[in-house]
Amino acid sequence: MSVINNIKKEIKKVIVGHDELIDSLLIGLLANGHILVEGVPGLAKTTAINAIAKSLGIDFKRVQFTPDLLPSDVTGTEIYNPKSGEFSIKKGPAFTNLLLADEINRAPAKVQASLLEVMQERQITIGDESFRLDEPFLVMATQNPVESEGAYRLPEAQLDRFMLKVNVGYNTFEEELEVVSRVAVDGFETINQVATVEQLQELKQQTKQIHVDEAVKEYMLKIIFATREPQKYGVDGIAEFIEYGASPRASIDLYKASCAYALIRGNEYVTPLDISYVVTSVLRHRIILNYKAQASDIDTDYIVKQIMLNIKNP
């Protein structure tokens, strides 16, 4: 796909490595999903989403979430004009195409809920008026795992609304050497617009037309059901660690994300390889583990890995 390759080429002008993050953002745009990113500060999360916005010529806004933030600071509010005696609408930063919700876990529950409602309904109500958000609309929320003071953990029901959760780690030695060389000497290169919203809409339609064989659909569902009934699907060793398995929304998002990644790879059909690439990001935040898992230092990535090793692909 020349359009997707052109977008990636522009992003890589300012991003070194972090291929999973770039692919996840493209998957979110193609499959109408939102992305949760966890990683320490300074790993180019803001730079990545800003680069995608510039390459597509669409709006980008960033909100720094803090404990004193109000829902109206995100969505907007009514402002009273004492001269005219009338109210006017002041739209918030959520009225955009790409929204970066920086450190979403530092905002209180009301603010988190207001943003998640926007993500789900793709509309904002201020006073008596409702506004549909322009397409495309994607939220990339970040969580900082370092700080615990003034942080409000996202409830599982709200986490479930994110299509993918991506853990962003440090660059390799060679990648970071390239980053330092680029930025210190020349600074960031200019990002050019290489695609239009219309072309993105065409790609989204093509994503819906990606063929998924019945055997591949069943394979996806077996993976999801194995998080709920591990013994039934031959993954006995993980049953004692799981409190709750993945929701039906996980099945939908696994299907959509697999189709989007197949399109990114230039295929017209989904293969088990496409599923294996996105499955951990789809399920990472949706499997709830119990205290035994914490005591044994077991995380959801390990659970997903065991399921993938035990369920035979078609």
mmCIF file of C-alpha atoms in Angstrom:
data_model
loop_
_atom_site.group_PDB
_atom_site.id
_atom_site.type_symbol
_atom_site.label_atom_id
_atom_site.label_comp_id
_atom_site.label_asym_id
_atom_site.label_seq_id
_atom_site.Cartn_x
_atom_site.Cartn_y
_atom_site.Cartn_z
ATOM 1 C CA MET A 1 0.000 0.000 0.000
ATOM 2 C CA SER A 2 1.827 3.086 -1.270
ATOM 3 C CA VAL A 3 -0.271 5.512 0.843
ATOM 4 C CA ILE A 4 0.495 3.649 4.076
ATOM 5 C CA ASN A 5 4.159 3.325 3.141
ATOM 6 C CA ASN A 6 4.347 7.062 2.426
ATOM 7 C CA ILE A 7 2.817 7.861 5.827
ATOM 8 C CA LYS A 8 5.281 5.518 7.557
ATOM 9 C CA LYS A 9 8.168 7.099 5.651
ATOM 10 C CA GLU A 10 7.201 10.559 6.931
ATOM 11 C CA ILE A 11 6.816 9.345 10.526
ATOM 12 C CA LYS A 12 10.242 7.718 10.419
ATOM 13 C CA LYS A 13 11.767 11.114 9.694
ATOM 14 C CA VAL A 14 11.245 11.916 13.389
ATOM 15 C CA ILE A 15 10.821 8.468 14.984
ATOM 16 C CA VAL A 16 13.580 5.879 15.236
ATOM 17 C CA GLY A 17 12.364 2.366 16.100
ATOM 18 C CA HIS A 18 9.026 2.014 17.944
ATOM 19 C CA ASP A 19 7.481 0.109 15.011
ATOM 20 C CA GLU A 20 4.736 -1.359 17.195
ATOM 21 C CA LEU A 21 3.585 2.116 18.283
ATOM 22 C CA ILE A 22 3.508 3.373 14.674
ATOM 23 C CA ASP A 23 1.618 0.269 13.468
ATOM 24 C CA SER A 24 -0.823 0.559 16.381
ATOM 25 C CA LEU A 25 -1.658 4.170 15.534
ATOM 26 C CA LEU A 26 -2.273 3.197 11.901
ATOM 27 C CA ILE A 27 -4.427 0.252 13.031
ATOM 28 C CA GLY A 28 -6.438 2.623 15.247
ATOM 29 C CA LEU A 29 -7.040 5.000 12.349
ATOM 30 C CA LEU A 30 -8.032 2.219 9.942
ATOM 31 C CA ALA A 31 -10.237 0.309 12.408
ATOM 32 C CA ASN A 32 -11.800 3.235 14.332
ATOM 33 C CA GLY A 33 -10.090 2.260 17.570
ATOM 34 C CA HIS A 34 -8.313 4.147 20.333
ATOM 35 C CA ILE A 35 -4.855 3.456 21.720
ATOM 36 C CA LEU A 36 -3.562 3.333 25.291
ATOM 37 C CA VAL A 37 0.207 3.728 25.522
ATOM 38 C CA GLU A 38 2.254 3.019 28.627
ATOM 39 C CA GLY A 39 5.865 4.071 28.951
ATOM 40 C CA VAL A 40 8.234 6.351 30.800
ATOM 41 C CA PRO A 41 8.489 10.004 29.673
ATOM 42 C CA GLY A 42 10.606 10.982 26.688
ATOM 43 C CA LEU A 43 9.936 8.033 24.371
ATOM 44 C CA ALA A 44 8.523 10.123 21.469
ATOM 45 C CA LYS A 45 4.850 9.251 22.049
ATOM 46 C CA THR A 46 3.755 12.849 21.371
ATOM 47 C CA THR A 47 6.088 13.123 18.391
ATOM 48 C CA ALA A 48 4.621 9.969 16.813
ATOM 49 C CA ILE A 49 0.970 11.063 16.859
ATOM 50 C CA ASN A 50 1.891 14.611 15.817
ATOM 51 C CA ALA A 51 3.821 13.209 12.841
ATOM 52 C CA ILE A 52 0.804 11.146 11.729
ATOM 53 C CA ALA A 53 -1.434 14.238 11.947
ATOM 54 C CA LYS A 54 0.959 16.259 9.779
ATOM 55 C CA SER A 55 1.371 13.452 7.221
ATOM 56 C CA LEU A 56 -2.424 13.345 6.801
ATOM 57 C CA GLY A 57 -3.025 17.099 7.076
ATOM 58 C CA ILE A 58 -5.473 16.722 9.979
ATOM 59 C CA ASP A 59 -5.886 18.459 13.348
ATOM 60 C CA PHE A 60 -3.956 17.381 16.431
ATOM 61 C CA LYS A 61 -4.421 18.556 19.994
ATOM 62 C CA ARG A 62 -2.825 17.573 23.277
ATOM 63 C CA VAL A 63 -4.263 17.697 26.800
ATOM 64 C CA GLN A 64 -2.006 17.304 29.815
ATOM 65 C CA PHE A 65 -4.145 15.528 32.396
ATOM 66 C CA THR A 66 -3.707 16.772 35.975
ATOM 67 C CA PRO A 67 -5.585 16.124 39.249
ATOM 68 C CA ASP A 68 -7.332 19.530 39.070
ATOM 69 C CA LEU A 69 -8.624 19.072 35.488
ATOM 70 C CA LEU A 70 -12.398 19.396 34.907
ATOM 71 C CA PRO A 71 -14.510 17.590 32.270
ATOM 72 C CA SER A 72 -15.251 20.949 30.605
ATOM 73 C CA ASP A 73 -11.495 21.475 30.141
ATOM 74 C CA VAL A 74 -11.602 18.527 27.720
ATOM 75 C CA THR A 75 -15.007 18.753 26.052
ATOM 76 C CA GLY A 76 -15.833 22.472 26.289
ATOM 77 C CA THR A 77 -18.425 24.593 28.081
ATOM 78 C CA GLU A 78 -21.058 27.323 27.776
ATOM 79 C CA ILE A 79 -19.840 30.883 28.397
ATOM 80 C CA TYR A 80 -22.231 33.630 29.497
ATOM 81 C CA ASN A 81 -21.939 37.027 27.803
ATOM 82 C CA PRO A 82 -23.245 39.687 30.237
ATOM 83 C CA LYS A 83 -23.577 42.281 27.444
ATOM 84 C CA SER A 84 -25.874 40.234 25.239
ATOM 85 C CA GLY A 85 -27.326 38.117 28.046
ATOM 86 C CA GLU A 86 -26.720 34.997 25.950
ATOM 87 C CA PHE A 87 -24.619 31.861 26.261
ATOM 88 C CA SER A 88 -22.066 30.860 23.631
ATOM 89 C CA ILE A 89 -20.302 27.541 23.144
ATOM 90 C CA LYS A 90 -16.568 27.323 23.726
ATOM 91 C CA LYS A 91 -15.372 24.043 22.243
ATOM 92 C CA GLY A 92 -12.689 22.093 24.110
ATOM 93 C CA PRO A 93 -9.599 20.326 22.741
ATOM 94 C CA ALA A 94 -11.608 17.116 22.186
ATOM 95 C CA PHE A 95 -12.928 18.777 19.007
ATOM 96 C CA THR A 96 -10.096 17.523 16.843
ATOM 97 C CA ASN A 97 -9.041 14.547 14.712
ATOM 98 C CA LEU A 98 -6.176 13.201 16.801
ATOM 99 C CA LEU A 99 -6.225 13.824 20.539
ATOM 100 C CA LEU A 100 -3.319 13.032 22.831
ATOM 101 C CA ALA A 101 -4.577 12.495 26.393
ATOM 102 C CA ASP A 102 -1.239 12.743 28.167
ATOM 103 C CA GLU A 103 -1.014 10.880 31.492
ATOM 104 C CA ILE A 104 -4.716 10.036 31.584
ATOM 105 C CA ASN A 105 -4.246 8.230 34.911
ATOM 106 C CA ARG A 106 -3.440 11.547 36.619
ATOM 107 C CA ALA A 107 -6.968 12.904 36.073
ATOM 108 C CA PRO A 108 -9.916 12.130 38.406
ATOM 109 C CA ALA A 109 -12.745 9.771 37.477
ATOM 110 C CA LYS A 110 -15.152 12.424 36.104
ATOM 111 C CA VAL A 111 -12.594 13.649 33.571
ATOM 112 C CA GLN A 112 -11.664 10.110 32.531
ATOM 113 C CA ALA A 113 -15.348 9.252 32.113
ATOM 114 C CA SER A 114 -16.059 12.361 30.009
ATOM 115 C CA LEU A 115 -13.232 11.510 27.619
ATOM 116 C CA LEU A 116 -14.212 7.848 27.380
ATOM 117 C CA GLU A 117 -17.799 8.852 26.558
ATOM 118 C CA VAL A 118 -16.464 11.000 23.703
ATOM 119 C CA MET A 119 -14.390 8.031 22.496
ATOM 120 C CA GLN A 120 -17.383 5.687 22.514
ATOM 121 C CA GLU A 121 -20.141 7.950 21.202
ATOM 122 C CA ARG A 122 -17.927 10.133 18.977
ATOM 123 C CA GLN A 123 -20.036 13.104 19.905
ATOM 124 C CA ILE A 124 -19.943 15.823 22.568
ATOM 125 C CA THR A 125 -22.924 17.402 24.324
ATOM 126 C CA ILE A 126 -22.521 20.912 25.727
ATOM 127 C CA GLY A 127 -25.658 22.322 27.321
ATOM 128 C CA ASP A 128 -28.563 21.445 25.022
ATOM 129 C CA GLU A 129 -26.457 20.985 21.892
ATOM 130 C CA SER A 130 -24.814 17.813 20.646
ATOM 131 C CA PHE A 131 -21.915 17.922 18.205
ATOM 132 C CA ARG A 132 -20.743 15.026 16.030
ATOM 133 C CA LEU A 133 -16.959 14.789 15.844
ATOM 134 C CA ASP A 134 -15.271 14.977 12.461
ATOM 135 C CA GLU A 135 -13.747 11.840 10.975
ATOM 136 C CA PRO A 136 -11.170 10.562 11.534
ATOM 137 C CA PHE A 137 -11.161 10.689 15.338
ATOM 138 C CA LEU A 138 -8.585 8.863 17.410
ATOM 139 C CA VAL A 139 -7.554 9.202 21.038
ATOM 140 C CA MET A 140 -4.092 8.149 22.103
ATOM 141 C CA ALA A 141 -4.010 8.125 25.886
ATOM 142 C CA THR A 142 -0.725 7.703 27.734
ATOM 143 C CA GLN A 143 -0.023 6.321 31.182
ATOM 144 C CA ASN A 144 3.150 7.017 33.105
ATOM 145 C CA PRO A 145 4.067 3.914 35.147
ATOM 146 C CA VAL A 146 6.721 5.794 37.124
ATOM 147 C CA GLU A 147 4.585 8.127 39.223
ATOM 148 C CA SER A 148 2.058 6.890 41.759
ATOM 149 C CA GLU A 149 1.297 10.132 43.619
ATOM 150 C CA GLY A 150 -1.740 11.969 42.284
ATOM 151 C CA ALA A 151 -2.550 9.063 39.971
ATOM 152 C CA TYR A 152 -6.004 7.536 39.487
ATOM 153 C CA ARG A 153 -5.994 4.024 38.097
ATOM 154 C CA LEU A 154 -8.292 3.489 35.113
ATOM 155 C CA PRO A 155 -11.122 1.058 35.946
ATOM 156 C CA GLU A 156 -11.251 -2.162 33.920
ATOM 157 C CA ALA A 157 -14.565 -1.191 32.274
ATOM 158 C CA GLN A 158 -12.951 1.990 30.957
ATOM 159 C CA LEU A 159 -9.768 0.224 29.886
ATOM 160 C CA ASP A 160 -11.939 -2.087 27.801
ATOM 161 C CA ARG A 161 -12.856 0.832 25.529
ATOM 162 C CA PHE A 162 -9.326 1.043 24.180
ATOM 163 C CA MET A 163 -8.747 -1.184 21.166
ATOM 164 C CA LEU A 164 -5.021 -1.625 21.878
ATOM 165 C CA LYS A 165 -2.657 -1.142 24.773
ATOM 166 C CA VAL A 166 0.956 -0.664 23.717
ATOM 167 C CA ASN A 167 3.927 -0.822 26.075
ATOM 168 C CA VAL A 168 6.672 1.432 24.763
ATOM 169 C CA GLY A 169 10.197 0.656 25.937
ATOM 170 C CA TYR A 170 13.563 2.300 25.474
ATOM 171 C CA ASN A 171 15.348 2.346 22.111
ATOM 172 C CA THR A 172 18.253 0.017 21.465
ATOM 173 C CA PHE A 173 21.782 1.427 21.771
ATOM 174 C CA GLU A 174 22.073 1.799 17.982
ATOM 175 C CA GLU A 175 18.641 3.461 17.673
ATOM 176 C CA GLU A 176 19.365 5.957 20.431
ATOM 177 C CA LEU A 177 22.730 6.790 18.864
ATOM 178 C CA GLU A 178 20.861 7.632 15.661
ATOM 179 C CA VAL A 179 18.320 9.749 17.590
ATOM 180 C CA VAL A 180 21.067 11.764 19.284
ATOM 181 C CA SER A 181 22.943 12.226 15.999
ATOM 182 C CA ARG A 182 19.845 13.392 14.153
ATOM 183 C CA VAL A 183 18.465 15.798 16.759
ATOM 184 C CA ALA A 184 21.774 17.250 17.943
ATOM 185 C CA VAL A 185 23.074 18.000 14.449
ATOM 186 C CA ASP A 186 20.083 18.766 12.234
ATOM 187 C CA GLY A 187 17.022 18.739 14.480
ATOM 188 C CA PHE A 188 13.812 17.106 13.310
ATOM 189 C CA GLU A 189 13.083 16.906 9.589
ATOM 190 C CA THR A 190 9.950 18.569 8.230
ATOM 191 C CA ILE A 191 6.923 16.270 7.959
ATOM 192 C CA ASN A 192 5.108 16.636 4.644
ATOM 193 C CA GLN A 193 1.465 15.840 3.972
ATOM 194 C CA VAL A 194 1.473 12.710 1.829
ATOM 195 C CA ALA A 195 -2.165 11.606 2.119
ATOM 196 C CA THR A 196 -5.635 13.103 2.443
ATOM 197 C CA VAL A 197 -8.631 12.334 4.628
ATOM 198 C CA GLU A 198 -10.378 10.995 1.518
ATOM 199 C CA GLN A 199 -7.560 8.514 0.919
ATOM 200 C CA LEU A 200 -7.723 7.466 4.577
ATOM 201 C CA GLN A 201 -11.473 6.886 4.223
ATOM 202 C CA GLU A 202 -10.789 4.679 1.175
ATOM 203 C CA LEU A 203 -8.288 2.661 3.204
ATOM 204 C CA LYS A 204 -10.869 2.244 5.974
ATOM 205 C CA GLN A 205 -13.336 0.868 3.429
ATOM 206 C CA GLN A 206 -10.673 -1.520 2.134
ATOM 207 C CA THR A 207 -10.082 -2.692 5.725
ATOM 208 C CA LYS A 208 -13.743 -3.711 5.956
ATOM 209 C CA GLN A 209 -13.370 -5.734 2.752
ATOM 210 C CA ILE A 210 -10.409 -7.790 3.995
ATOM 211 C CA HIS A 211 -11.333 -11.487 3.755
ATOM 212 C CA VAL A 212 -11.386 -13.529 6.972
ATOM 213 C CA ASP A 213 -11.793 -17.276 6.543
ATOM 214 C CA GLU A 214 -14.215 -19.092 8.868
ATOM 215 C CA ALA A 215 -11.351 -21.165 10.312
ATOM 216 C CA VAL A 216 -9.460 -17.947 11.097
ATOM 217 C CA LYS A 217 -12.548 -16.447 12.793
ATOM 218 C CA GLU A 218 -12.870 -19.564 14.942
ATOM 219 C CA TYR A 219 -9.164 -19.332 15.792
ATOM 220 C CA MET A 220 -9.695 -15.762 17.046
ATOM 221 C CA LEU A 221 -12.636 -16.810 19.195
ATOM 222 C CA LYS A 222 -10.757 -19.774 20.651
ATOM 223 C CA ILE A 223 -8.066 -17.347 21.826
ATOM 224 C CA ILE A 224 -10.663 -15.107 23.500
ATOM 225 C CA PHE A 225 -12.568 -18.010 25.052
ATOM 226 C CA ALA A 226 -9.317 -19.505 26.363
ATOM 227 C CA THR A 227 -9.000 -16.421 28.609
ATOM 228 C CA ARG A 228 -12.397 -17.305 30.126
ATOM 229 C CA GLU A 229 -12.248 -21.121 30.187
ATOM 230 C CA PRO A 230 -8.557 -22.075 30.000
ATOM 231 C CA GLN A 231 -9.096 -25.776 30.900
ATOM 232 C CA LYS A 232 -11.591 -26.256 28.077
ATOM 233 C CA TYR A 233 -9.021 -25.041 25.548
ATOM 234 C CA GLY A 234 -6.055 -26.978 26.904
ATOM 235 C CA VAL A 235 -4.302 -24.158 28.758
ATOM 236 C CA ASP A 236 -4.619 -25.596 32.262
ATOM 237 C CA GLY A 237 -1.519 -23.929 33.668
ATOM 238 C CA ILE A 238 -2.955 -20.387 33.599
ATOM 239 C CA ALA A 239 -6.441 -21.010 35.033
ATOM 240 C CA GLU A 240 -5.389 -20.364 38.637
ATOM 241 C CA PHE A 241 -4.139 -16.864 37.769
ATOM 242 C CA ILE A 242 -7.181 -15.464 35.901
ATOM 243 C CA GLU A 243 -9.993 -13.685 37.735
ATOM 244 C CA TYR A 244 -11.927 -12.584 34.639
ATOM 245 C CA GLY A 245 -11.319 -13.256 30.949
ATOM 246 C CA ALA A 246 -11.593 -10.884 28.003
ATOM 247 C CA SER A 247 -14.926 -9.278 27.099
ATOM 248 C CA PRO A 248 -16.894 -9.658 23.829
ATOM 249 C CA ARG A 249 -15.476 -6.273 22.821
ATOM 250 C CA ALA A 250 -12.071 -7.996 22.712
ATOM 251 C CA SER A 251 -13.368 -10.394 20.031
ATOM 252 C CA ILE A 252 -14.574 -7.478 17.896
ATOM 253 C CA ASP A 253 -11.361 -5.519 18.341
ATOM 254 C CA LEU A 254 -9.159 -8.542 17.608
ATOM 255 C CA TYR A 255 -11.069 -9.061 14.356
ATOM 256 C CA LYS A 256 -10.861 -5.387 13.333
ATOM 257 C CA ALA A 257 -7.212 -4.968 14.339
ATOM 258 C CA SER A 258 -6.206 -8.132 12.460
ATOM 259 C CA CYS A 259 -7.926 -6.875 9.305
ATOM 260 C CA ALA A 260 -6.234 -3.475 9.622
ATOM 261 C CA TYR A 261 -2.802 -5.033 10.101
ATOM 262 C CA ALA A 262 -3.358 -7.320 7.109
ATOM 263 C CA LEU A 263 -4.043 -4.222 5.013
ATOM 264 C CA ILE A 264 -0.921 -2.502 6.381
ATOM 265 C CA ARG A 265 1.098 -5.552 5.282
ATOM 266 C CA GLY A 266 -0.478 -5.338 1.822
ATOM 267 C CA ASN A 267 -2.587 -8.503 2.093
ATOM 268 C CA GLU A 268 -6.208 -9.022 1.061
ATOM 269 C CA TYR A 269 -6.904 -11.609 3.756
ATOM 270 C CA VAL A 270 -6.095 -12.211 7.432
ATOM 271 C CA THR A 271 -3.527 -14.839 8.383
ATOM 272 C CA PRO A 272 -2.635 -16.261 11.826
ATOM 273 C CA LEU A 273 0.519 -14.109 11.595
ATOM 274 C CA ASP A 274 -1.615 -10.937 11.560
ATOM 275 C CA ILE A 275 -3.502 -12.177 14.622
ATOM 276 C CA SER A 276 -0.320 -13.046 16.492
ATOM 277 C CA TYR A 277 1.042 -9.535 15.878
ATOM 278 C CA VAL A 278 -1.952 -7.699 17.410
ATOM 279 C CA VAL A 279 -3.325 -10.210 19.944
ATOM 280 C CA THR A 280 -1.155 -9.167 22.895
ATOM 281 C CA SER A 281 -1.988 -5.478 22.436
ATOM 282 C CA VAL A 282 -5.701 -6.302 22.174
ATOM 283 C CA LEU A 283 -5.792 -8.507 25.297
ATOM 284 C CA ARG A 284 -3.085 -6.963 27.498
ATOM 285 C CA HIS A 285 -5.500 -4.639 29.342
ATOM 286 C CA ARG A 286 -8.564 -6.868 29.194
ATOM 287 C CA ILE A 287 -7.558 -9.940 31.233
ATOM 288 C CA ILE A 288 -7.979 -9.388 34.972
ATOM 289 C CA LEU A 289 -5.541 -11.401 37.060
ATOM 290 C CA ASN A 290 -5.881 -12.395 40.722
ATOM 291 C CA TYR A 291 -3.550 -12.093 43.716
ATOM 292 C CA LYS A 292 -1.862 -15.432 42.876
ATOM 293 C CA ALA A 293 -0.652 -13.968 39.601
ATOM 294 C CA GLN A 294 0.741 -10.914 41.390
ATOM 295 C CA ALA A 295 2.469 -13.109 43.974
ATOM 296 C CA SER A 296 3.966 -15.256 41.211
ATOM 297 C CA ASP A 297 5.004 -12.205 39.141
ATOM 298 C CA ILE A 298 2.715 -13.298 36.285
ATOM 299 C CA ASP A 299 1.428 -10.621 33.895
ATOM 300 C CA THR A 300 -1.160 -10.653 31.099
ATOM 301 C CA ASP A 301 1.534 -10.824 28.403
ATOM 302 C CA TYR A 302 2.607 -14.187 29.833
ATOM 303 C CA ILE A 303 -1.017 -15.413 29.857
ATOM 304 C CA VAL A 304 -1.500 -14.452 26.191
ATOM 305 C CA LYS A 305 1.781 -16.112 25.242
ATOM 306 C CA GLN A 306 0.720 -19.399 26.876
ATOM 307 C CA ILE A 307 -2.641 -19.306 25.092
ATOM 308 C CA MET A 308 -0.983 -18.706 21.715
ATOM 309 C CA LEU A 309 1.448 -21.581 22.316
ATOM 310 C CA ASN A 310 -1.346 -24.020 23.148
ATOM 311 C CA ILE A 311 -4.061 -23.165 20.623
ATOM 312 C CA LYS A 312 -3.344 -24.628 17.221
ATOM 313 C CA ASN A 313 -3.577 -22.146 14.374
ATOM 314 C CA PRO A 314 -5.530 -23.080 11.237
#
